[in-house]
Amino acid sequence: MVSDIKNLPIQVRLKSEINIEKVSLMKAKVYVRLKNGVLDPQGQTIQSSIERMGYDFASEVRVGKVFEIEVKDESCRKDLEKIASTMLANMIIEEYSIEFEA
Amino acid sequence: MKAGVVVFPGSNCDHDCYHVLKHVIGAETVFLWHKDTDLQGVDLVVFPGGFSYGDYLRCGAIAKFSPIVSEVIKFAENGGHVLGICNGFQVLTESGLLPGALMRNRGLKFKCEYVNLRVDNSDTPYTNMYADGEVIRIPIAHADGNYYIDEEGMKELEENNQIVFRYCDDNGTAEDDSNPNGSLGNIAGIINKKGNVLGMMPHPERCAEGIMETRDGYFLFESIAKFIGGCK
């Protein structure tokens, strides 16, 4: 496969190589959410809007964040934990979890 | 007293603080750029209000990684005086110089109005010109001023007399109907245990001269100027 690419014109070749690189990437997803017991006025407002839409099944809404980070492999987990706990989440009010997705 | 006002991209009360410190108080005052690491020998560092780094991620969250803040953390640990106003208060909690966190206002709205504050601790370098229990009027302007701390932290704040300002009514009663943002315990401003770092959501620099609606903020700056000394 790689040797085939080398025979292609440079513009096509670069594109193919980038695509190959992209295929091998995976996604780290860092979820940040408010801790239990921390009031979430945004969530409450959204919940009451859901009720106004006529649905009555939602008993609580909590708003969080997802950070999608492209990474090579899962070896960055430890570093991501450091990044999440010192920057992405404020550990006084929030907690985080990390998932990897191929 | 030599004062330094930190300028982050997005700070917008930096010139107000500079004006009050330099022209009203008469202190030698410099701006401290966020990329700098030289505090220029200042005695007081002010983190001003505004929207540092566009309030991206959380208010004050990105600022804590700026070169100047690392220096200010060392400065504070060595006893240097640091005052954080509004976004500056958020920078102080995010960087760990003050406990707790500032969350979105309970009503989800940006609140820009005069509020009453009760001075609960006049025995600090920043409030020695006020009296305990005095009600002062200082404006707020924020969307994320809802102070939160866990139960244990709150106990510690109260035991060490670290709560300096509380939102209150005209009579000095700090109850829910005089709470503009949902802050626990109506907290508007706190000081660290050592007593050198103060953070507050209201803007004393916006009411430090006779032409303003009140002049109640002036005495905060005069307090710290007198405490450090060497002005005028």
PDB file of N, CA and C in Angstrom, chain A residues 1-17 20:
ATOM      1  N   MET A   1       0.850  -1.199   0.000  1.00  0.00           N
ATOM      2  CA  MET A   1       0.000   0.000   0.000  1.00  0.00           C
ATOM      3  C   MET A   1       0.881   1.242   0.000  1.00  0.00           C
ATOM      4  N   VAL A   2       1.828   1.292   0.933  1.00  0.00           N
ATOM      5  CA  VAL A   2       2.698   2.471   1.043  1.00  0.00           C
ATOM      6  C   VAL A   2       3.525   2.655  -0.224  1.00  0.00           C
ATOM      7  N   SER A   3       4.027   1.568  -0.762  1.00  0.00           N
ATOM      8  CA  SER A   3       4.860   1.690  -1.967  1.00  0.00           C
ATOM      9  C   SER A   3       4.029   2.194  -3.141  1.00  0.00           C
ATOM     10  N   ASP A   4       2.741   1.811  -3.182  1.00  0.00           N
ATOM     11  CA  ASP A   4       1.840   2.321  -4.226  1.00  0.00           C
ATOM     12  C   ASP A   4       1.718   3.836  -4.127  1.00  0.00           C
ATOM     13  N   ILE A   5       1.581   4.325  -2.926  1.00  0.00           N
ATOM     14  CA  ILE A   5       1.413   5.766  -2.713  1.00  0.00           C
ATOM     15  C   ILE A   5       2.622   6.530  -3.238  1.00  0.00           C
ATOM     16  N   LYS A   6       3.802   5.956  -3.044  1.00  0.00           N
ATOM     17  CA  LYS A   6       5.029   6.642  -3.469  1.00  0.00           C
ATOM     18  C   LYS A   6       5.057   6.887  -4.974  1.00  0.00           C
ATOM     19  N   ASN A   7       4.307   6.104  -5.738  1.00  0.00           N
ATOM     20  CA  ASN A   7       4.290   6.289  -7.179  1.00  0.00           C
ATOM     21  C   ASN A   7       3.270   7.341  -7.624  1.00  0.00           C
ATOM     22  N   LEU A   8       2.458   7.802  -6.719  1.00  0.00           N
ATOM     23  CA  LEU A   8       1.419   8.771  -7.082  1.00  0.00           C
ATOM     24  C   LEU A   8       2.011  10.175  -7.179  1.00  0.00           C
ATOM     25  N   PRO A   9       1.344  11.094  -7.953  1.00  0.00           N
ATOM     26  CA  PRO A   9       1.789  12.498  -7.971  1.00  0.00           C
ATOM     27  C   PRO A   9       1.739  13.079  -6.547  1.00  0.00           C
ATOM     28  N   ILE A  10       2.601  14.053  -6.267  1.00  0.00           N
ATOM     29  CA  ILE A  10       2.821  14.513  -4.899  1.00  0.00           C
ATOM     30  C   ILE A  10       1.546  14.987  -4.203  1.00  0.00           C
ATOM     31  N   GLN A  11       0.661  15.744  -4.928  1.00  0.00           N
ATOM     32  CA  GLN A  11      -0.538  16.268  -4.266  1.00  0.00           C
ATOM     33  C   GLN A  11      -1.463  15.150  -3.797  1.00  0.00           C
ATOM     34  N   VAL A  12      -1.635  14.179  -4.665  1.00  0.00           N
ATOM     35  CA  VAL A  12      -2.492  13.044  -4.332  1.00  0.00           C
ATOM     36  C   VAL A  12      -1.856  12.257  -3.193  1.00  0.00           C
ATOM     37  N   ARG A  13      -0.527  12.136  -3.314  1.00  0.00           N
ATOM     38  CA  ARG A  13       0.207  11.341  -2.347  1.00  0.00           C
ATOM     39  C   ARG A  13       0.060  11.932  -0.944  1.00  0.00           C
ATOM     40  N   LEU A  14       0.254  13.249  -0.834  1.00  0.00           N
ATOM     41  CA  LEU A  14       0.147  13.896   0.475  1.00  0.00           C
ATOM     42  C   LEU A  14      -1.224  13.653   1.081  1.00  0.00           C
ATOM     43  N   LYS A  15      -2.238  13.820   0.240  1.00  0.00           N
ATOM     44  CA  LYS A  15      -3.610  13.655   0.704  1.00  0.00           C
ATOM     45  C   LYS A  15      -3.840  12.237   1.251  1.00  0.00           C
ATOM     46  N   SER A  16      -3.331  11.256   0.469  1.00  0.00           N
ATOM     47  CA  SER A  16      -3.523   9.860   0.882  1.00  0.00           C
ATOM     48  C   SER A  16      -2.816   9.608   2.199  1.00  0.00           C
ATOM     49  N   GLU A  17      -1.605  10.146   2.313  1.00  0.00           N
ATOM     50  CA  GLU A  17      -0.846   9.899   3.532  1.00  0.00           C
ATOM     51  C   GLU A  17      -1.534  10.505   4.746  1.00  0.00           C
ATOM     52  N   ILE A  20      -4.321   8.295   5.708  1.00  0.00           N
ATOM     53  CA  ILE A  20      -3.858   7.104   6.418  1.00  0.00           C
ATOM     54  C   ILE A  20      -3.596   7.457   7.879  1.00  0.00           C
TER      55      ILE A  20
END
